[in-house]
Coordinates of N, CA and C in Angstrom, one line a residue:
X1 N -2.3 -0.3 -10.8 CA -3.5 -1.0 -10.8 C -4.6 -0.1 -10.6
X2 N -5.7 -0.3 -11.0 CA -7.0 0.6 -10.8 C -7.5 0.1 -9.7
X3 N -8.2 1.2 -8.9 CA -8.6 1.1 -7.6 C -10.2 1.5 -7.9
X4 N -11.3 0.7 -7.0 CA -12.5 1.1 -7.1 C -12.9 2.4 -6.3
X5 N -13.5 3.1 -6.8 CA -14.2 4.5 -6.2 C -15.4 4.4 -6.1
X6 N -16.1 4.1 -5.1 CA -17.6 4.1 -4.9 C -18.3 5.3 -4.7
X7 N -19.4 5.7 -5.1 CA -20.1 6.6 -5.1 C -20.3 6.9 -3.7
X8 N -20.6 6.0 -2.7 CA -20.6 6.2 -1.4 C -19.4 6.5 -0.7
X9 N -18.2 6.3 -1.1 CA -17.0 6.9 -0.7 C -17.0 8.5 -0.7
X10 N -17.8 9.1 -1.4 CA -17.6 10.5 -1.1 C -18.3 11.3 0.2
X11 N -17.6 12.2 0.3 CA -18.2 13.2 1.7 C -18.9 14.2 1.1
X12 N -19.2 15.0 2.2 CA -20.4 16.2 2.0 C -19.8 17.0 0.7
X13 N -18.3 17.3 0.6 CA -17.6 18.0 -0.3 C -17.4 17.3 -1.8
X14 N -18.1 16.3 -2.0 CA -18.1 15.7 -3.3 C -16.7 15.1 -3.7
X15 N -15.9 14.8 -2.7 CA -14.7 13.8 -2.9 C -14.5 13.0 -2.0
X16 N -13.7 12.0 -2.3 CA -13.6 10.8 -1.5 C -13.0 11.1 0.1
X17 N -13.9 10.8 0.9 CA -13.5 10.8 2.2 C -12.0 10.5 2.8
X18 N -11.4 11.1 3.6 CA -9.9 10.8 3.9 C -9.9 9.3 4.5
X19 N -10.9 8.9 5.3 CA -10.8 7.4 5.8 C -10.8 6.5 4.6
X20 N -11.6 6.9 3.9 CA -11.7 5.7 2.7 C -10.3 6.0 1.7
X21 N -9.7 6.9 1.9 CA -8.2 6.9 1.1 C -7.3 5.8 1.8
X22 N -7.2 5.8 3.1 CA -6.5 4.7 3.7 C -7.0 3.4 3.3
X23 N -8.3 3.3 3.3 CA -8.9 1.9 2.9 C -8.3 1.6 1.4
X24 N -8.3 2.5 0.3 CA -7.9 2.4 -1.0 C -6.3 1.9 -0.8
X25 N -5.6 2.6 0.0 CA -4.2 2.3 0.0 C -4.0 0.8 0.5
X26 N -4.8 0.5 1.3 CA -4.7 -0.9 2.0 C -4.9 -1.8 0.7
X27 N -6.1 -1.5 0.0 CA -6.5 -2.5 -1.1 C -5.1 -2.6 -1.9
X28 N -4.7 -1.4 -2.4 CA -3.4 -1.5 -3.4 C -2.2 -2.4 -2.8
X29 N -2.1 -2.1 -1.3 CA -0.8 -3.0 -0.7 C -1.1 -4.2 -0.7
X30 N -2.4 -4.7 -0.4 CA -2.6 -6.2 -0.4 C -2.2 -6.9 -2.0
X31 N -3.0 -6.2 -2.7 CA -2.9 -6.7 -4.1 C -1.5 -6.7 -4.6
X32 N -0.7 -5.7 -4.2 CA 0.7 -5.6 -4.7 C 1.4 -6.7 -4.0
X33 N 1.3 -7.0 -2.8 CA 2.1 -7.8 -2.1 C 1.8 -9.2 -2.6
X34 N 0.5 -9.5 -2.8 CA 0.2 -11.0 -3.4 C 0.7 -11.0 -4.7
X35 N 1.0 -10.1 -5.4 CA 1.7 -10.2 -6.9 C 3.1 -10.4 -6.6
X36 N 3.6 -9.6 -5.7 CA 5.2 -9.7 -5.6 C 5.6 -11.1 -5.0
X37 N 4.7 -11.4 -4.0 CA 5.1 -12.7 -3.2 C 4.5 -13.9 -3.5
X38 N 3.5 -14.0 -4.5 CA 2.9 -15.2 -4.5 C 2.2 -15.7 -3.3
X39 N 2.2 -16.9 -3.1 CA 1.4 -17.5 -2.2 C 2.1 -17.0 -0.7
X40 N 3.2 -16.6 -0.5 CA 3.9 -16.0 0.6 C 3.4 -14.6 0.9
X41 N 2.6 -14.0 -0.2 CA 2.0 -12.8 0.4 C 0.6 -12.8 0.4
X42 N 0.1 -13.9 0.4 CA -1.5 -13.9 1.0 C -1.6 -13.6 2.5
X43 N -2.5 -12.9 2.8 CA -2.6 -12.7 4.3 C -2.8 -14.2 4.9
X44 N -2.2 -14.3 6.1 CA -2.3 -15.3 6.8 C -2.3 -15.2 8.3
X45 N -3.1 -15.7 9.3 CA -3.1 -15.4 10.4 C -2.0 -16.0 11.2
X46 N -1.3 -17.0 10.9 CA -0.2 -18.0 11.4 C 0.9 -17.0 11.2
X47 N 1.1 -16.1 10.2 CA 2.5 -15.4 10.0 C 1.7 -13.7 9.6
X48 N 1.4 -13.3 10.6 CA 0.8 -11.8 10.2 C 1.8 -10.9 10.0
X49 N 1.6 -9.9 9.2 CA 2.5 -8.8 9.2 C 1.3 -7.4 9.1
X50 N 2.0 -6.7 10.0 CA 1.0 -5.6 10.4 C 1.6 -4.2 10.3
X51 N 0.8 -3.4 9.8 CA 1.3 -2.0 9.7 C 1.6 -1.1 11.0
X52 N 2.5 -0.7 11.0 CA 3.0 -0.1 12.4 C 3.3 1.5 12.2
X53 N 3.2 1.8 10.9 CA 3.4 3.2 10.7 C 2.7 3.4 9.5
X54 N 2.1 4.6 9.2 CA 1.3 5.2 7.8 C 1.8 6.7 8.0
X55 N 1.9 7.1 6.9 CA 2.3 8.4 6.7 C 1.3 8.8 5.4
X56 N 0.6 9.8 5.3 CA -0.4 10.2 4.0 C -0.5 11.5 3.8
X57 N -0.2 11.8 2.6 CA -0.3 13.4 2.3 C -1.5 13.5 1.4
X58 N -2.5 14.1 1.2 CA -3.4 14.1 0.6 C -3.1 15.6 -0.4
X59 N -2.9 15.4 -1.6 CA -2.3 16.5 -2.5 C -3.5 17.0 -3.2
X60 N -4.5 16.5 -3.6 CA -5.7 16.9 -4.4 C -6.7 16.0 -4.1
X61 N -8.1 16.8 -4.1 CA -9.2 15.6 -3.9 C -9.3 14.7 -4.9
X62 N -9.8 13.5 -4.4 CA -10.2 12.3 -5.4 C -11.6 12.3 -5.5
X63 N -12.2 11.9 -6.6 CA -13.5 12.2 -6.9 C -13.9 10.9 -7.5
X64 N -15.3 10.8 -7.4 CA -15.9 9.6 -7.9 C -16.0 9.8 -9.3
X65 N -15.7 8.5 -10.3 CA -16.0 8.8 -11.8 C -14.7 8.4 -12.6
X66 N -13.7 9.5 -12.6 CA -12.6 9.2 -13.3 C -11.8 8.1 -12.7
X67 N -11.2 7.2 -13.5 CA -10.5 6.0 -12.8 C -9.1 6.6 -12.1
X68 N -9.0 6.0 -10.9 CA -8.2 5.9 -10.0 C -7.1 4.8 -10.0
X69 N -5.8 5.3 -10.3 CA -4.6 4.2 -10.3 C -3.9 4.2 -9.2
X70 N -3.0 3.2 -8.9 CA -2.0 3.2 -7.9 C -0.6 2.8 -8.3
X71 N 0.3 3.4 -7.9 CA 1.8 3.0 -8.1 C 1.9 2.6 -6.7
X72 N 2.6 1.2 -6.5 CA 3.2 0.7 -5.2 C 4.4 0.2 -5.7
X73 N 5.3 0.4 -4.4 CA 6.7 0.0 -4.6 C 7.2 -0.2 -3.0
X74 N 8.4 -1.1 -3.2 CA 8.9 -1.2 -1.8 C 10.2 -0.3 -2.0
X75 N 10.4 0.3 -0.7 CA 11.6 1.6 -0.7 C 12.7 0.9 0.3
X76 N 12.2 0.1 1.1 CA 13.4 -0.4 2.3 C 13.0 -1.8 2.7
X77 N 13.8 -2.6 2.6 CA 13.4 -4.1 3.6 C 14.5 -4.0 4.8
X78 N 14.1 -4.5 5.9 CA 14.9 -4.5 7.2 C 14.9 -6.0 7.5
X79 N 15.2 -6.1 8.7 CA 15.3 -7.4 9.4 C 13.8 -8.2 9.8
X80 N 12.9 -7.3 10.0 CA 11.9 -7.9 10.3 C 10.5 -7.1 9.8
X81 N 10.9 -5.9 8.9 CA 9.9 -4.9 8.6 C 10.5 -4.6 7.0
X82 N 9.4 -4.0 6.4 CA 9.6 -3.4 5.1 C 8.6 -2.1 5.1
X83 N 9.4 -1.3 4.1 CA 8.2 0.0 3.8 C 7.8 0.0 2.4
X84 N 6.5 0.2 2.2 CA 5.9 0.1 0.9 C 5.4 1.6 0.8
X85 N 5.8 2.2 -0.5 CA 5.2 3.5 -0.8 C 4.2 3.4 -1.7
X86 N 3.4 4.7 -2.0 CA 2.1 4.5 -2.8 C 2.2 6.1 -3.6
X87 N 1.6 6.0 -4.6 CA 1.0 7.0 -5.2 C -0.4 6.8 -5.9
X88 N -1.5 7.6 -5.6 CA -2.8 7.3 -6.1 C -2.8 8.5 -7.3
X89 N -3.1 8.1 -8.3 CA -3.3 8.9 -9.5 C -4.5 9.0 -10.2
X90 N -5.0 10.4 -10.3 CA -6.4 10.4 -10.9 C -6.3 11.7 -11.9
X91 N -6.8 11.4 -13.2 CA -6.9 12.7 -14.2 C -5.5 12.9 -14.3
X92 N -4.4 11.9 -14.3 CA -3.0 12.2 -14.6 C -2.2 13.0 -13.5
X93 N -2.8 13.0 -12.5 CA -2.2 14.0 -11.3 C -2.1 13.0 -10.1
X94 N -1.0 13.2 -9.4 CA -0.8 12.5 -8.1 C -1.8 13.2 -6.9
X95 N -2.7 12.4 -6.5 CA -3.6 13.0 -5.7 C -3.3 12.7 -4.0
X96 N -2.4 11.7 -3.9 CA -2.3 11.3 -2.8 C -0.8 10.5 -2.7
X97 N 0.1 10.7 -1.9 CA 1.3 9.8 -1.6 C 1.4 9.3 -0.1
X98 N 1.7 8.1 0.1 CA 1.7 7.3 1.4 C 2.8 6.4 1.3
X99 N 3.1 5.9 2.7 CA 4.2 5.3 3.0 C 3.5 4.3 4.2
X100 N 3.8 2.9 4.2 CA 3.5 2.1 5.4 C 4.5 1.6 5.7
X101 N 4.8 1.3 6.9 CA 5.8 0.3 7.5 C 5.2 -0.9 8.0
X102 N 5.6 -1.8 7.4 CA 4.9 -3.4 8.1 C 5.9 -4.3 8.5
X103 N 5.6 -4.8 9.8 CA 6.2 -5.7 10.6 C 5.9 -7.2 10.8
X104 N 6.6 -8.3 10.5 CA 6.1 -9.6 10.6 C 6.3 -9.7 12.1
X105 N 5.3 -10.3 12.4 CA 5.0 -10.6 14.1 C 4.8 -11.9 13.9
X106 N 5.1 -12.5 15.6 CA 4.9 -13.7 16.1 C 3.3 -13.6 16.7
X107 N 2.4 -14.4 16.0 CA 1.0 -14.1 16.6 C 0.9 -14.5 18.0
X108 N 1.7 -15.5 18.5 CA 1.7 -15.6 20.0 C 2.0 -14.5 21.0
X109 N 3.0 -14.0 20.5 CA 3.7 -12.8 21.5 C 3.5 -11.4 21.1
X110 N 3.2 -11.2 19.7 CA 3.1 -10.0 18.9 C 4.1 -9.2 19.0
X111 N 5.5 -10.0 19.1 CA 6.7 -9.5 18.9 C 7.2 -9.5 17.5
X112 N 8.1 -8.4 16.9 CA 8.6 -8.8 15.7 C 9.3 -10.1 15.6
X113 N 9.4 -10.7 14.4 CA 10.1 -11.9 14.0 C 10.7 -11.7 12.8
X114 N 11.7 -12.3 12.3 CA 12.6 -12.0 11.1 C 11.8 -12.5 9.8
X115 N 11.9 -11.6 8.8 CA 11.2 -11.9 7.7 C 11.8 -13.1 7.2
X116 N 11.1 -13.9 6.5 CA 11.7 -15.5 5.8 C 12.6 -14.9 4.9
X117 N 13.6 -15.8 4.6 CA 14.6 -15.6 3.5 C 14.0 -15.5 2.3
X118 N 12.7 -16.3 1.9 CA 12.1 -16.0 0.4 C 11.5 -14.9 0.4
X119 N 10.8 -14.2 1.4 CA 10.1 -12.8 1.4 C 11.2 -11.8 1.3
X120 N 12.3 -11.9 2.3 CA 13.3 -10.8 2.3 C 13.8 -10.5 0.9
X121 N 14.3 -11.9 0.1 CA 14.7 -11.8 -1.1 C 13.9 -11.3 -2.0
X122 N 12.7 -11.7 -2.4 CA 11.8 -11.1 -3.2 C 11.6 -9.9 -2.9
X123 N 11.5 -9.0 -1.8 CA 11.1 -7.9 -1.5 C 12.5 -7.1 -1.9
X124 N 13.8 -7.6 -1.5 CA 14.8 -6.8 -2.0 C 15.2 -6.7 -3.5
X125 N 14.6 -7.8 -4.3 CA 14.8 -7.7 -5.9 C 13.8 -6.7 -6.2
X126 N 12.6 -6.5 -5.6 CA 11.9 -5.4 -6.1 C 11.8 -4.0 -5.6
X127 N 12.6 -3.9 -4.5 CA 12.6 -2.6 -3.9 C 13.6 -1.5 -4.9
X128 N 12.9 -0.3 -4.9 CA 12.9 0.8 -5.7 C 13.1 2.1 -5.1
X129 N 13.3 3.1 -5.4 CA 13.4 4.3 -5.0 C 12.2 5.5 -5.5
X130 N 12.0 5.1 -6.7 CA 11.1 6.2 -7.1 C 9.8 5.5 -7.9
X131 N 8.7 6.2 -7.8 CA 7.5 5.7 -8.4 C 7.6 5.2 -9.8
X132 N 8.4 6.1 -10.7 CA 8.4 5.9 -12.1 C 9.1 4.7 -12.4
X133 N 9.8 4.0 -11.4 CA 10.5 2.9 -11.7 C 9.9 1.5 -11.5
X134 N 8.5 1.6 -11.2 CA 7.7 0.4 -10.8 C 6.6 0.5 -11.7
X135 N 6.0 -0.8 -11.9 CA 4.9 -1.0 -12.5 C 4.2 -2.3 -11.9
X136 N 3.1 -1.9 -11.3 CA 2.2 -3.1 -10.5 C 0.8 -3.2 -11.3
X137 N 1.1 -3.6 -12.4 CA -0.3 -3.6 -13.3 C -0.9 -5.1 -13.3

């Protein structure tokens, strides 16, 4: 999927600010989850899924101008959580790699709850280990 990089996303060094990279990953994740899960993937305050862990490696600067694409895939599905991996690619090179762990929670208690069987099955069916195995276009 192609991600928009705005002129205003740049910092004084003329590359995308590190905080904006986190927002680009969020955009990629939401788009991918909605594609994978259909209506079940639409953000819903009645059944929130929250990010409980984020790791991000900045491998090279991302700049405004050249197309930025994201590869997004699921690497692990647990009882109430799943792990999503990302690669942001610009000019044919991986510029950033990230992983997030999302947990399904009960909005009243804030405690983890099991993923629905529909979501769990869909995520397990698309879970892969390597970015080259996934297309989210």
